[in-house]
């Protein structure tokens, strides 16, 4: 399997935050997405649960920089997509 990145799904289009990370209350769901072929920082077209990533925002958070942490930022634990968590192996 390729490397994965964390992507945020917002409750309305255009809610992404171009400068910095959003406030936890702005995020509807947290998904995992495989990276694009040949890239380690660009999301592929679909999340691990099969949703289109077009309107989602890729986070700057990387699991590799947080040993022992879950694959997602812990402040979003209540918004993790259960199907993505299962696909990652943490469901």
JSON list of C-alpha atoms in Angstrom, two decimals:
[
{"chain": "A", "resi": 1, "resn": "UNK", "atom": "CA", "xyz": [0.00, 0.00, 0.00]},
{"chain": "A", "resi": 2, "resn": "UNK", "atom": "CA", "xyz": [1.17, 3.54, -0.67]},
{"chain": "A", "resi": 3, "resn": "UNK", "atom": "CA", "xyz": [1.72, 6.15, 1.99]},
{"chain": "A", "resi": 4, "resn": "UNK", "atom": "CA", "xyz": [-1.40, 7.84, 3.33]},
{"chain": "A", "resi": 5, "resn": "UNK", "atom": "CA", "xyz": [-2.24, 11.45, 4.14]},
{"chain": "A", "resi": 6, "resn": "UNK", "atom": "CA", "xyz": [-4.95, 12.87, 6.38]},
{"chain": "A", "resi": 7, "resn": "UNK", "atom": "CA", "xyz": [-7.68, 14.90, 4.70]},
{"chain": "A", "resi": 8, "resn": "UNK", "atom": "CA", "xyz": [-10.44, 17.01, 6.23]},
{"chain": "A", "resi": 9, "resn": "UNK", "atom": "CA", "xyz": [-14.01, 16.95, 4.99]},
{"chain": "A", "resi": 10, "resn": "UNK", "atom": "CA", "xyz": [-16.01, 20.12, 5.67]},
{"chain": "A", "resi": 11, "resn": "UNK", "atom": "CA", "xyz": [-19.78, 20.39, 6.04]},
{"chain": "A", "resi": 12, "resn": "UNK", "atom": "CA", "xyz": [-20.02, 22.93, 3.23]},
{"chain": "A", "resi": 13, "resn": "UNK", "atom": "CA", "xyz": [-18.02, 23.53, 0.03]},
{"chain": "A", "resi": 14, "resn": "UNK", "atom": "CA", "xyz": [-15.47, 26.31, 0.28]},
{"chain": "A", "resi": 15, "resn": "UNK", "atom": "CA", "xyz": [-14.98, 25.91, 4.03]},
{"chain": "A", "resi": 16, "resn": "UNK", "atom": "CA", "xyz": [-11.32, 24.95, 3.69]},
{"chain": "A", "resi": 17, "resn": "UNK", "atom": "CA", "xyz": [-8.78, 27.14, 5.46]},
{"chain": "A", "resi": 18, "resn": "UNK", "atom": "CA", "xyz": [-5.97, 28.11, 3.07]},
{"chain": "A", "resi": 19, "resn": "UNK", "atom": "CA", "xyz": [-3.77, 29.57, 5.83]},
{"chain": "A", "resi": 20, "resn": "UNK", "atom": "CA", "xyz": [-3.00, 27.21, 8.69]},
{"chain": "A", "resi": 21, "resn": "UNK", "atom": "CA", "xyz": [-5.02, 24.43, 10.27]},
{"chain": "A", "resi": 22, "resn": "UNK", "atom": "CA", "xyz": [-8.76, 24.83, 10.84]},
{"chain": "A", "resi": 23, "resn": "UNK", "atom": "CA", "xyz": [-10.39, 24.92, 14.24]},
{"chain": "A", "resi": 24, "resn": "UNK", "atom": "CA", "xyz": [-11.57, 21.42, 15.27]},
{"chain": "A", "resi": 25, "resn": "UNK", "atom": "CA", "xyz": [-15.22, 22.53, 15.13]},
{"chain": "A", "resi": 26, "resn": "UNK", "atom": "CA", "xyz": [-14.89, 23.37, 11.42]},
{"chain": "A", "resi": 27, "resn": "UNK", "atom": "CA", "xyz": [-14.09, 19.79, 10.40]},
{"chain": "A", "resi": 28, "resn": "UNK", "atom": "CA", "xyz": [-16.99, 17.45, 9.67]},
{"chain": "A", "resi": 29, "resn": "UNK", "atom": "CA", "xyz": [-14.99, 14.24, 9.16]},
{"chain": "A", "resi": 30, "resn": "UNK", "atom": "CA", "xyz": [-11.33, 13.15, 9.08]},
{"chain": "A", "resi": 31, "resn": "UNK", "atom": "CA", "xyz": [-10.36, 10.67, 6.35]},
{"chain": "A", "resi": 32, "resn": "UNK", "atom": "CA", "xyz": [-7.23, 8.85, 5.23]},
{"chain": "A", "resi": 33, "resn": "UNK", "atom": "CA", "xyz": [-6.30, 8.95, 1.55]},
{"chain": "A", "resi": 34, "resn": "UNK", "atom": "CA", "xyz": [-3.52, 7.25, -0.35]},
{"chain": "A", "resi": 35, "resn": "UNK", "atom": "CA", "xyz": [-0.96, 9.56, -1.86]},
{"chain": "A", "resi": 36, "resn": "UNK", "atom": "CA", "xyz": [-0.89, 10.22, -5.58]},
{"chain": "A", "resi": 37, "resn": "UNK", "atom": "CA", "xyz": [1.46, 7.95, -7.54]},
{"chain": "A", "resi": 38, "resn": "UNK", "atom": "CA", "xyz": [5.06, 9.12, -7.25]},
{"chain": "A", "resi": 39, "resn": "UNK", "atom": "CA", "xyz": [4.19, 11.75, -4.62]},
{"chain": "A", "resi": 40, "resn": "UNK", "atom": "CA", "xyz": [4.33, 11.61, -0.83]},
{"chain": "A", "resi": 41, "resn": "UNK", "atom": "CA", "xyz": [2.51, 14.88, -0.07]},
{"chain": "A", "resi": 42, "resn": "UNK", "atom": "CA", "xyz": [-0.35, 14.94, -2.60]},
{"chain": "A", "resi": 43, "resn": "UNK", "atom": "CA", "xyz": [-3.61, 13.10, -1.94]},
{"chain": "A", "resi": 44, "resn": "UNK", "atom": "CA", "xyz": [-5.01, 10.68, -4.46]},
{"chain": "A", "resi": 45, "resn": "UNK", "atom": "CA", "xyz": [-8.51, 11.10, -5.90]},
{"chain": "A", "resi": 46, "resn": "UNK", "atom": "CA", "xyz": [-10.33, 8.93, -3.32]},
{"chain": "A", "resi": 47, "resn": "UNK", "atom": "CA", "xyz": [-10.16, 8.35, 0.41]},
{"chain": "A", "resi": 48, "resn": "UNK", "atom": "CA", "xyz": [-9.64, 4.84, 1.77]},
{"chain": "A", "resi": 49, "resn": "UNK", "atom": "CA", "xyz": [-13.43, 4.67, 2.28]},
{"chain": "A", "resi": 50, "resn": "UNK", "atom": "CA", "xyz": [-14.04, 5.60, -1.37]},
{"chain": "A", "resi": 51, "resn": "UNK", "atom": "CA", "xyz": [-15.09, 9.25, -1.08]},
{"chain": "A", "resi": 52, "resn": "UNK", "atom": "CA", "xyz": [-13.94, 11.82, -3.62]},
{"chain": "A", "resi": 53, "resn": "UNK", "atom": "CA", "xyz": [-11.14, 14.02, -2.20]},
{"chain": "A", "resi": 54, "resn": "UNK", "atom": "CA", "xyz": [-11.72, 16.95, -4.58]},
{"chain": "A", "resi": 55, "resn": "UNK", "atom": "CA", "xyz": [-13.42, 19.19, -1.99]},
{"chain": "A", "resi": 56, "resn": "UNK", "atom": "CA", "xyz": [-11.28, 17.99, 0.93]},
{"chain": "A", "resi": 57, "resn": "UNK", "atom": "CA", "xyz": [-8.18, 19.65, 2.35]},
{"chain": "A", "resi": 58, "resn": "UNK", "atom": "CA", "xyz": [-4.92, 17.77, 2.91]},
{"chain": "A", "resi": 59, "resn": "UNK", "atom": "CA", "xyz": [-3.51, 18.46, 6.36]},
{"chain": "A", "resi": 60, "resn": "UNK", "atom": "CA", "xyz": [0.09, 19.21, 7.20]},
{"chain": "A", "resi": 61, "resn": "UNK", "atom": "CA", "xyz": [-0.04, 16.63, 10.03]},
{"chain": "A", "resi": 62, "resn": "UNK", "atom": "CA", "xyz": [2.07, 13.50, 9.42]},
{"chain": "A", "resi": 63, "resn": "UNK", "atom": "CA", "xyz": [1.92, 10.35, 11.50]},
{"chain": "A", "resi": 64, "resn": "UNK", "atom": "CA", "xyz": [5.64, 9.77, 10.94]},
{"chain": "A", "resi": 65, "resn": "UNK", "atom": "CA", "xyz": [6.38, 12.90, 12.97]},
{"chain": "A", "resi": 66, "resn": "UNK", "atom": "CA", "xyz": [4.37, 11.64, 15.95]},
{"chain": "A", "resi": 67, "resn": "UNK", "atom": "CA", "xyz": [5.56, 8.15, 17.00]},
{"chain": "A", "resi": 68, "resn": "UNK", "atom": "CA", "xyz": [2.95, 6.24, 18.98]},
{"chain": "A", "resi": 69, "resn": "UNK", "atom": "CA", "xyz": [0.12, 8.57, 17.92]},
{"chain": "A", "resi": 70, "resn": "UNK", "atom": "CA", "xyz": [-2.87, 7.45, 15.84]},
{"chain": "A", "resi": 71, "resn": "UNK", "atom": "CA", "xyz": [-2.86, 8.16, 12.08]},
{"chain": "A", "resi": 72, "resn": "UNK", "atom": "CA", "xyz": [-4.98, 11.30, 12.58]},
{"chain": "A", "resi": 73, "resn": "UNK", "atom": "CA", "xyz": [-4.51, 14.41, 14.77]},
{"chain": "A", "resi": 74, "resn": "UNK", "atom": "CA", "xyz": [-5.86, 13.47, 18.20]},
{"chain": "A", "resi": 75, "resn": "UNK", "atom": "CA", "xyz": [-8.02, 16.60, 18.52]},
{"chain": "A", "resi": 76, "resn": "UNK", "atom": "CA", "xyz": [-10.20, 15.11, 15.76]},
{"chain": "A", "resi": 77, "resn": "UNK", "atom": "CA", "xyz": [-10.68, 11.66, 17.33]},
{"chain": "A", "resi": 78, "resn": "UNK", "atom": "CA", "xyz": [-14.45, 12.15, 17.51]},
{"chain": "A", "resi": 79, "resn": "UNK", "atom": "CA", "xyz": [-14.62, 12.90, 13.77]},
{"chain": "A", "resi": 80, "resn": "UNK", "atom": "CA", "xyz": [-12.60, 10.00, 12.34]},
{"chain": "A", "resi": 81, "resn": "UNK", "atom": "CA", "xyz": [-14.28, 8.14, 9.48]},
{"chain": "A", "resi": 82, "resn": "UNK", "atom": "CA", "xyz": [-14.88, 4.59, 10.77]},
{"chain": "A", "resi": 83, "resn": "UNK", "atom": "CA", "xyz": [-14.33, 3.04, 7.32]},
{"chain": "A", "resi": 84, "resn": "UNK", "atom": "CA", "xyz": [-10.99, 4.83, 6.90]},
{"chain": "A", "resi": 85, "resn": "UNK", "atom": "CA", "xyz": [-9.96, 3.74, 10.41]},
{"chain": "A", "resi": 86, "resn": "UNK", "atom": "CA", "xyz": [-10.78, 0.14, 9.47]},
{"chain": "A", "resi": 87, "resn": "UNK", "atom": "CA", "xyz": [-8.79, 0.43, 6.24]},
{"chain": "A", "resi": 88, "resn": "UNK", "atom": "CA", "xyz": [-5.79, 1.84, 8.11]},
{"chain": "A", "resi": 89, "resn": "UNK", "atom": "CA", "xyz": [-6.09, -0.99, 10.63]},
{"chain": "A", "resi": 90, "resn": "UNK", "atom": "CA", "xyz": [-7.11, 1.06, 13.64]},
{"chain": "A", "resi": 91, "resn": "UNK", "atom": "CA", "xyz": [-10.87, 0.53, 13.53]}
]
